[in-house]
PDB file of C-alpha atoms in Angstrom:
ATOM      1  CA  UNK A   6     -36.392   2.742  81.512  1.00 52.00           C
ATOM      2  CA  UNK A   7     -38.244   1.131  78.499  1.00 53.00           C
ATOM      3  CA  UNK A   8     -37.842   4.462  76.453  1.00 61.00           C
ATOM      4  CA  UNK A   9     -34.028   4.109  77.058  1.00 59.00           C
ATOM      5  CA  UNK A  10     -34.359   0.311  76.063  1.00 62.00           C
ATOM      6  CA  UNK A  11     -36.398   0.811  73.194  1.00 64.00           C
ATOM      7  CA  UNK A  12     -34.153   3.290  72.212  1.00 65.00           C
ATOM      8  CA  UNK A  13     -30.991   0.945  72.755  1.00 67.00           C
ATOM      9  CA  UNK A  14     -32.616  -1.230  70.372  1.00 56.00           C
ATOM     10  CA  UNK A  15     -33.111   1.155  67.597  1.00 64.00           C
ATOM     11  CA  UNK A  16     -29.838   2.491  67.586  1.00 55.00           C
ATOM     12  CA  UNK A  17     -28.280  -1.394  67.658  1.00 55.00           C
ATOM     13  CA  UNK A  18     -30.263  -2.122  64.623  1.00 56.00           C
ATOM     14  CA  UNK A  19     -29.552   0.710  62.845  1.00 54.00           C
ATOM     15  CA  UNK A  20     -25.615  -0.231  63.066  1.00 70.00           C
ATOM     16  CA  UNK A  21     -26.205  -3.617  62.142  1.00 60.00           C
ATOM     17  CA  UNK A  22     -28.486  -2.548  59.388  1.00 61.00           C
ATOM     18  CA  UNK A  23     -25.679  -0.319  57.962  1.00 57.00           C
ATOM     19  CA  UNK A  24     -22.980  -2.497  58.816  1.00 53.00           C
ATOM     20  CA  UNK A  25     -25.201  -5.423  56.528  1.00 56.00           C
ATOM     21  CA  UNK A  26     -25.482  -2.589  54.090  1.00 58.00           C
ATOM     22  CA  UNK A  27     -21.809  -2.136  53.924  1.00 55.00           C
ATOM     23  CA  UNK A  28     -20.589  -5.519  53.946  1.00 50.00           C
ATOM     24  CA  UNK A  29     -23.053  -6.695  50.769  1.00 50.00           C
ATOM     25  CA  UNK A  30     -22.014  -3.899  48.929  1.00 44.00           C
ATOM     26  CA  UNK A  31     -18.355  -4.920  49.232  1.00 45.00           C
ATOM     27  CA  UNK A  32     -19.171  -8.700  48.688  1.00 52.00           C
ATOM     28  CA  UNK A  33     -21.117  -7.556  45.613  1.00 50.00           C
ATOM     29  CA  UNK A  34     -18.239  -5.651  44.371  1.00 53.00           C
ATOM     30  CA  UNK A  35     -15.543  -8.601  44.545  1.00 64.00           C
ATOM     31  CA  UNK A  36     -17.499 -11.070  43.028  1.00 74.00           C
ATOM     32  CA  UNK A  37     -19.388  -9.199  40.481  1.00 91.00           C
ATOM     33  CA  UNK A  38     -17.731  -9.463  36.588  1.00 96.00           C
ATOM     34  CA  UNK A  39     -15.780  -6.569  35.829  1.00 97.00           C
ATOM     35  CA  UNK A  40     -17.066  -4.099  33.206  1.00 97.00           C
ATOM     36  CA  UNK A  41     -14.870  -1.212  30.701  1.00 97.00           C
ATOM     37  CA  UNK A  42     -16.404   1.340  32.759  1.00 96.00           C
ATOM     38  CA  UNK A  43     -13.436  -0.396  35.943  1.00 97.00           C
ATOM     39  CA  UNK A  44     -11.249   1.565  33.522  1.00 96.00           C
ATOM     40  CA  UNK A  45      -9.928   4.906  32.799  1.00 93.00           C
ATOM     41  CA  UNK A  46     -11.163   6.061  29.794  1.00 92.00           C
ATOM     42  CA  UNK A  47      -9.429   7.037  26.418  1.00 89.00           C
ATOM     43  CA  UNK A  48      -7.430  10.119  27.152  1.00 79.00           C
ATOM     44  CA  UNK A  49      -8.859  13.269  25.388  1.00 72.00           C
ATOM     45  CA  UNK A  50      -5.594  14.341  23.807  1.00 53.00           C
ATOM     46  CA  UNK A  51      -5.095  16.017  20.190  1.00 50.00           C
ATOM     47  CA  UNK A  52      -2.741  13.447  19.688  1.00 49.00           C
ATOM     48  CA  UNK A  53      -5.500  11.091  19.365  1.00 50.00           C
ATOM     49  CA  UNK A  54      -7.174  12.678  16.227  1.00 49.00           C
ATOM     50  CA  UNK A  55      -4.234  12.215  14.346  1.00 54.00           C
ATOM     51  CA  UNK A  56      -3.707   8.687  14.821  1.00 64.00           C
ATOM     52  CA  UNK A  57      -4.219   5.933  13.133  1.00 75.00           C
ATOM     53  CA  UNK A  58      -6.371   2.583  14.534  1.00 85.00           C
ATOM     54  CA  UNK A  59      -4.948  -0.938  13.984  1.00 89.00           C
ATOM     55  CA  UNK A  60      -6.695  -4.009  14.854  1.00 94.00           C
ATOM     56  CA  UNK A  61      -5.409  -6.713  16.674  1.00 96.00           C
ATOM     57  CA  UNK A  62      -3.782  -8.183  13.938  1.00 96.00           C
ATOM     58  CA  UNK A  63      -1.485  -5.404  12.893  1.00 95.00           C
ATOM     59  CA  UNK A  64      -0.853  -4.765  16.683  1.00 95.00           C
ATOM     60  CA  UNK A  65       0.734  -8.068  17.244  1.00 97.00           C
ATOM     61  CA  UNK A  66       2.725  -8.124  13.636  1.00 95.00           C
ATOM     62  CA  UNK A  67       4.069  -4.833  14.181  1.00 94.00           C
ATOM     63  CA  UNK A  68       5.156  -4.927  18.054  1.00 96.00           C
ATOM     64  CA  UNK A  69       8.470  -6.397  18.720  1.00 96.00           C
ATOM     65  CA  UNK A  70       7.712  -7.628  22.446  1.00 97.00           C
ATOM     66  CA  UNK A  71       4.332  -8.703  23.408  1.00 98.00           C
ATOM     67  CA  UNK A  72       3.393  -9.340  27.041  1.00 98.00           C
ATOM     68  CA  UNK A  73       1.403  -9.545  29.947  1.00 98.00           C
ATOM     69  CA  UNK A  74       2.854  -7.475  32.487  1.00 98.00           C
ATOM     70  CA  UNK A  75       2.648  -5.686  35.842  1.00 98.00           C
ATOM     71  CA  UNK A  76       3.584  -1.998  36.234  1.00 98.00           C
ATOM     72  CA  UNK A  77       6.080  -2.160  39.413  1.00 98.00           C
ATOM     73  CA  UNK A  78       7.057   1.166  39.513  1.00 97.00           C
ATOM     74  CA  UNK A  79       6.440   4.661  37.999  1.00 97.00           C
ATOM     75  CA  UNK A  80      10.169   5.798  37.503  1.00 95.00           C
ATOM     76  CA  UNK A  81      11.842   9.600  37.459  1.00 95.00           C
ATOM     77  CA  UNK A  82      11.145  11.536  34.102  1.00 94.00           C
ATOM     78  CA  UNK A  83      14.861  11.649  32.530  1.00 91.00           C
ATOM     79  CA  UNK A  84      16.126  14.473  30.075  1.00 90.00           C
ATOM     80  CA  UNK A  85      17.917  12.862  27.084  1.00 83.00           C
ATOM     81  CA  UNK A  86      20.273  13.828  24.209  1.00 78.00           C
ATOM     82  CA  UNK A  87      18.363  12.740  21.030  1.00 72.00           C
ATOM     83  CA  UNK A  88      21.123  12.560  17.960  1.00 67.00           C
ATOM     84  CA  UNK A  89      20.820  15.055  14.983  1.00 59.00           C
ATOM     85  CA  UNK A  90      18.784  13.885  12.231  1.00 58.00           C
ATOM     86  CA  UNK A  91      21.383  15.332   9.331  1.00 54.00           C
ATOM     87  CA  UNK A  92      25.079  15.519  10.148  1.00 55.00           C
ATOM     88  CA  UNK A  93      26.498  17.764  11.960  1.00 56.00           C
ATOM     89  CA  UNK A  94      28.486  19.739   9.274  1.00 53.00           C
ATOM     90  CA  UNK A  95      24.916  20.436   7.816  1.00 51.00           C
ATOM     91  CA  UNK A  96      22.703  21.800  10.486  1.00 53.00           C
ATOM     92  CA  UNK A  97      23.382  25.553  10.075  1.00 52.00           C
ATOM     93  CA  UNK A  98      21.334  24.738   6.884  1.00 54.00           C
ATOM     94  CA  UNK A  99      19.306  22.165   7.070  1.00 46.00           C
ATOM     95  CA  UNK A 100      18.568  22.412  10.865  1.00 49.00           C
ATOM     96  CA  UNK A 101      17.910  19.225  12.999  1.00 53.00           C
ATOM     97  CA  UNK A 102      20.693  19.567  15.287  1.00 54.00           C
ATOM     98  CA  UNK A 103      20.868  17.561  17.888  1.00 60.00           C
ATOM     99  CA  UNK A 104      18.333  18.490  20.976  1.00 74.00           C
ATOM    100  CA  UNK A 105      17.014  16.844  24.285  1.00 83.00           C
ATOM    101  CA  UNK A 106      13.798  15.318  25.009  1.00 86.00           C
ATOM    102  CA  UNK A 107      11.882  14.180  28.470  1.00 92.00           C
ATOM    103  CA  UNK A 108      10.903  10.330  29.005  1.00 92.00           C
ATOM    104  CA  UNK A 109       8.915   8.931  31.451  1.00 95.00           C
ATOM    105  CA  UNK A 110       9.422   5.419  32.212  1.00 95.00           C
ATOM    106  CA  UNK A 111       7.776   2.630  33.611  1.00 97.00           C
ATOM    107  CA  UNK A 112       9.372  -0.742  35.128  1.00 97.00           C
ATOM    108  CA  UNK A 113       7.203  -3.689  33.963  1.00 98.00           C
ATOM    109  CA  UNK A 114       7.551  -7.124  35.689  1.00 98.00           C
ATOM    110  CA  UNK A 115       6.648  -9.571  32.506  1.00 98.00           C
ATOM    111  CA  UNK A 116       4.174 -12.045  33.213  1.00 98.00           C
ATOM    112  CA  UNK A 117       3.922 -13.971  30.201  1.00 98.00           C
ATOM    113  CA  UNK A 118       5.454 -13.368  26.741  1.00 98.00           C
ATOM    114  CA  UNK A 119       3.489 -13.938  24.280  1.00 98.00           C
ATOM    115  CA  UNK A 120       5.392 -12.354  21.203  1.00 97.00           C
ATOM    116  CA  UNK A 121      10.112 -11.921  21.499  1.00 96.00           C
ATOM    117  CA  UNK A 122      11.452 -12.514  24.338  1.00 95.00           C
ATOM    118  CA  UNK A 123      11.940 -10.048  27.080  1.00 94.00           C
ATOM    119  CA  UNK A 124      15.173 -11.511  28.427  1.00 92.00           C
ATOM    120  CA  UNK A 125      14.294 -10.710  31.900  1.00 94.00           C
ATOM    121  CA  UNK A 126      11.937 -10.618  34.233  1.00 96.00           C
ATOM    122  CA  UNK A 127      11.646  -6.485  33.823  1.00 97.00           C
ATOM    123  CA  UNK A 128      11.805  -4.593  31.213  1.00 96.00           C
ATOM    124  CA  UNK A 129      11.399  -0.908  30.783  1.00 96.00           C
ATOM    125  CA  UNK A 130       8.496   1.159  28.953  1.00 96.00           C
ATOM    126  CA  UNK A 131       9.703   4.635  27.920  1.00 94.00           C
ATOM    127  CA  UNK A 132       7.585   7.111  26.583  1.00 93.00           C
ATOM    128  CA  UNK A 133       8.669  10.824  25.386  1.00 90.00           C
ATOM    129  CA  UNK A 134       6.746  13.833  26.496  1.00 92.00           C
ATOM    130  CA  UNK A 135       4.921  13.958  23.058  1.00 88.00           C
ATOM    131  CA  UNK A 136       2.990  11.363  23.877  1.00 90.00           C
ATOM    132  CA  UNK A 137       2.660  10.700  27.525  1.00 92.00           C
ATOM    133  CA  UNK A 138      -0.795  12.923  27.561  1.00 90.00           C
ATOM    134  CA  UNK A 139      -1.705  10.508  24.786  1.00 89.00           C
ATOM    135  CA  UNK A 140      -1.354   6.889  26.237  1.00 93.00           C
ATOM    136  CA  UNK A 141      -3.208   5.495  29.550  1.00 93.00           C
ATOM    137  CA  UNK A 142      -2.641   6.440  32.785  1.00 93.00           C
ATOM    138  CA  UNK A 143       0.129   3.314  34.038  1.00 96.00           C
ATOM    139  CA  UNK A 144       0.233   3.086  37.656  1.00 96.00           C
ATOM    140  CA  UNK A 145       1.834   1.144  39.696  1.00 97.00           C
ATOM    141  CA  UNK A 146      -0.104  -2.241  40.170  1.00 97.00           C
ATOM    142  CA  UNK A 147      -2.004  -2.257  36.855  1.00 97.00           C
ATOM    143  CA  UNK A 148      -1.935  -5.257  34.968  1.00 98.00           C
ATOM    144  CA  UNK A 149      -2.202  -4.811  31.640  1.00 98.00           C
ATOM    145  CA  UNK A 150      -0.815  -6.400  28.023  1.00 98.00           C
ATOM    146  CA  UNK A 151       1.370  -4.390  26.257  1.00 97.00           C
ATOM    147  CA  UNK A 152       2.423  -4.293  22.457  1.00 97.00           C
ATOM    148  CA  UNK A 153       5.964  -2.692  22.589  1.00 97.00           C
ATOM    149  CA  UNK A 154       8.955  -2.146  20.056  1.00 95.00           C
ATOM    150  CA  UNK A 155      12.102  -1.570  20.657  1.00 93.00           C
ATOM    151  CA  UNK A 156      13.601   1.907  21.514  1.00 81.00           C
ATOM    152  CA  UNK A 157      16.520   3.378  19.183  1.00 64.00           C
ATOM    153  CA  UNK A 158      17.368   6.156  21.471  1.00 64.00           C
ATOM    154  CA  UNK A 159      16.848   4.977  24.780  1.00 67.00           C
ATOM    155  CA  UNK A 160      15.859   2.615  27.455  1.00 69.00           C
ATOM    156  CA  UNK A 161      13.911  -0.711  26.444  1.00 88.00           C
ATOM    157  CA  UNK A 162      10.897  -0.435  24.646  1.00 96.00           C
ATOM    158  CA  UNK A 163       8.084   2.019  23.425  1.00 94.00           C
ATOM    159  CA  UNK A 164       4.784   2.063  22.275  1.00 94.00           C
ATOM    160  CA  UNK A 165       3.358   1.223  18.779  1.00 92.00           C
ATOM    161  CA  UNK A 166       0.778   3.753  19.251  1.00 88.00           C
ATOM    162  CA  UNK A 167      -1.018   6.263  21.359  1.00 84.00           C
ATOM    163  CA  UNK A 168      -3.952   4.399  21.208  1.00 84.00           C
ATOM    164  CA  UNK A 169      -3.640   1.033  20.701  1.00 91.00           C
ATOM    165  CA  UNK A 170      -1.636  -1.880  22.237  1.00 94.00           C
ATOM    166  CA  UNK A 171      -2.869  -1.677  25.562  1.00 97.00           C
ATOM    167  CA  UNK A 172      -5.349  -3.781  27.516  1.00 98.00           C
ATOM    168  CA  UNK A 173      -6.523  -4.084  30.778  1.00 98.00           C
ATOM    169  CA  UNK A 174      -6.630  -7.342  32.775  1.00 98.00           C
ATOM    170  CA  UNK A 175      -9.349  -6.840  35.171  1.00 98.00           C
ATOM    171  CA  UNK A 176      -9.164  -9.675  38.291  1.00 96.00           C
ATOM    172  CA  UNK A 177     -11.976 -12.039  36.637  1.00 97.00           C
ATOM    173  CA  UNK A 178      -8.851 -12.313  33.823  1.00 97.00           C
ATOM    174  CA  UNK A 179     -11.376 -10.673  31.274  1.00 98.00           C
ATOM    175  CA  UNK A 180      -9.892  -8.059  29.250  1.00 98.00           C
ATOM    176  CA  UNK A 181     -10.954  -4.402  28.298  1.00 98.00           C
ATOM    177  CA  UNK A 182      -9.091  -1.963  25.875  1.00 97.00           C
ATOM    178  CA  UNK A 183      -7.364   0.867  26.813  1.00 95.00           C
ATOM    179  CA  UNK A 184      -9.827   2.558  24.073  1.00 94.00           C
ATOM    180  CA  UNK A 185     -12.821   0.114  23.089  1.00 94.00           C
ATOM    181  CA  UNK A 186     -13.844   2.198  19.814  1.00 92.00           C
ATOM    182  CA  UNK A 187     -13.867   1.082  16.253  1.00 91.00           C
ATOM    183  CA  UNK A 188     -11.551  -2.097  16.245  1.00 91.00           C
ATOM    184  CA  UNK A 189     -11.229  -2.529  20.069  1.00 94.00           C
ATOM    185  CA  UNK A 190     -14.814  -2.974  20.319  1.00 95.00           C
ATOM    186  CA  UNK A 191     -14.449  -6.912  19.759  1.00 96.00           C
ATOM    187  CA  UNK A 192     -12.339  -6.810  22.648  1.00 96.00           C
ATOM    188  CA  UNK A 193     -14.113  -5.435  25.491  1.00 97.00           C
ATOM    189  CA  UNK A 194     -14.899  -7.982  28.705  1.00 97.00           C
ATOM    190  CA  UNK A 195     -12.858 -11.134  26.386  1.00 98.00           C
ATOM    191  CA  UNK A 196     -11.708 -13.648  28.749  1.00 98.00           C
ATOM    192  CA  UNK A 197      -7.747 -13.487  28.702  1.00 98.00           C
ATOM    193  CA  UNK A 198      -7.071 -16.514  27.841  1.00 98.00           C
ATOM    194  CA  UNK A 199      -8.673 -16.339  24.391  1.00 98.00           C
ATOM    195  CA  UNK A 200      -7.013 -13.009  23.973  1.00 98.00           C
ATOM    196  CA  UNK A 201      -3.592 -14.308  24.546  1.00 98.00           C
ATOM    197  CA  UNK A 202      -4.515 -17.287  22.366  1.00 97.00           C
ATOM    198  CA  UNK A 203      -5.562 -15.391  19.195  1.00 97.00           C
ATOM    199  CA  UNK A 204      -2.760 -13.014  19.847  1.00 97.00           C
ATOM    200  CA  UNK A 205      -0.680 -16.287  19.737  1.00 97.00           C
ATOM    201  CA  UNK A 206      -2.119 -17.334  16.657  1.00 96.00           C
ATOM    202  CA  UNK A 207      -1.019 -13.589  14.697  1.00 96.00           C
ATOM    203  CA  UNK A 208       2.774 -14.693  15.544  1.00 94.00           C
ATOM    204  CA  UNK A 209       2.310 -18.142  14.062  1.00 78.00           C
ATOM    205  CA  UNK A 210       1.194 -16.677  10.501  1.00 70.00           C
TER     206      UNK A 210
END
């Protein structure tokens, strides 16, 4: 009978012991800071070698809409009509007829605008199928700052770049770049308040 009780005991402790285990490893991850690593890294797309890096700066002064946002929903890719660069009466030569391209959009639920205003609550993120391999991976959930302009073509707003105007909010509200090379660097684990504030300061000037 003490065998059996002994061995009662060891088992018991072995739970709890694993069970202590578990729980301080998931205290440690909610309260410990957040870190780029949280993140998805850059995409490793040819796109990428071909573009060109803007600092925060030129992010902000080029983008028509900047905002804080959350990604709501991942929508249907959508097939559309894309007008002819030259007239009609001129493509047989020229080429450039009209032709049809894939976007895949995003619903964003704004958070805070902090460059043009949205005018609602959602907008829409489109991005063709040139560069969708290019930008982050948006999922539903992920809140994030995004430097948009306007679309000509379709939908709401697109992206200034395949690499920049993107950041990560982690939940300690610091902030992480969707690629922290060369001018992003800076950026990496900045509280979002000063973010938003020296973004703030670029429309000002």
């Amino acid at each position: 009978m003490k065998t059996k009780k002994r061995t009662i005991v060891i088992v018991v402790a072995c739970i709890l012991t694993a069970a202590l285990g578990i729980g301080g490893f998931l205290i440690y991850e909610q309260v410990r800071p957040s870190r780029q690593s949280d993140f998805p890294p850059p995409r490793d797309s040819a796109l990428l070698g071909l573009s060109i890096r803007s600092d925060l700066k030129e992010q902000v002064e080029s983008a028509d809409l900047v905002i804080q946002g959350t990604v709501t929903k991942v929508l249907e890719p959508i097939e559309v009509d894309v007008p002819a660069a030259v007239p009609e009466e001129y493509t047989d030569i020229m080429g450039g007829g009209a032709s049809k391209v894939t976007y895949f959009g995003f619903e964003i639920t704004v958070l805070d605008a902090i460059k043009g205003n949205p005018g609602a609550e959602t907008i829409q993120l489109n991005v063709n199928e040139n560069n969708i391999e290019a930008i982050p991976p948006l999922t539903e959930g992920m809140n994030m700052i995004f430097c948009l302009n306007k679309k000509q073509h379709y939908g709401d707003y697109g992206i200034i770049s395949e690499t920049d105007g993107f950041f990560y909010v982690a939940k300690d509200d610091k902030v992480y770049p969707a690629d922290p090379s060369g001018y992003m660097e800076r950026i990496s684990g900045m509280d979002l308040s000063a973010l938003k504030e020296e973004m703030r300061g670029y429309v000002k000037e």
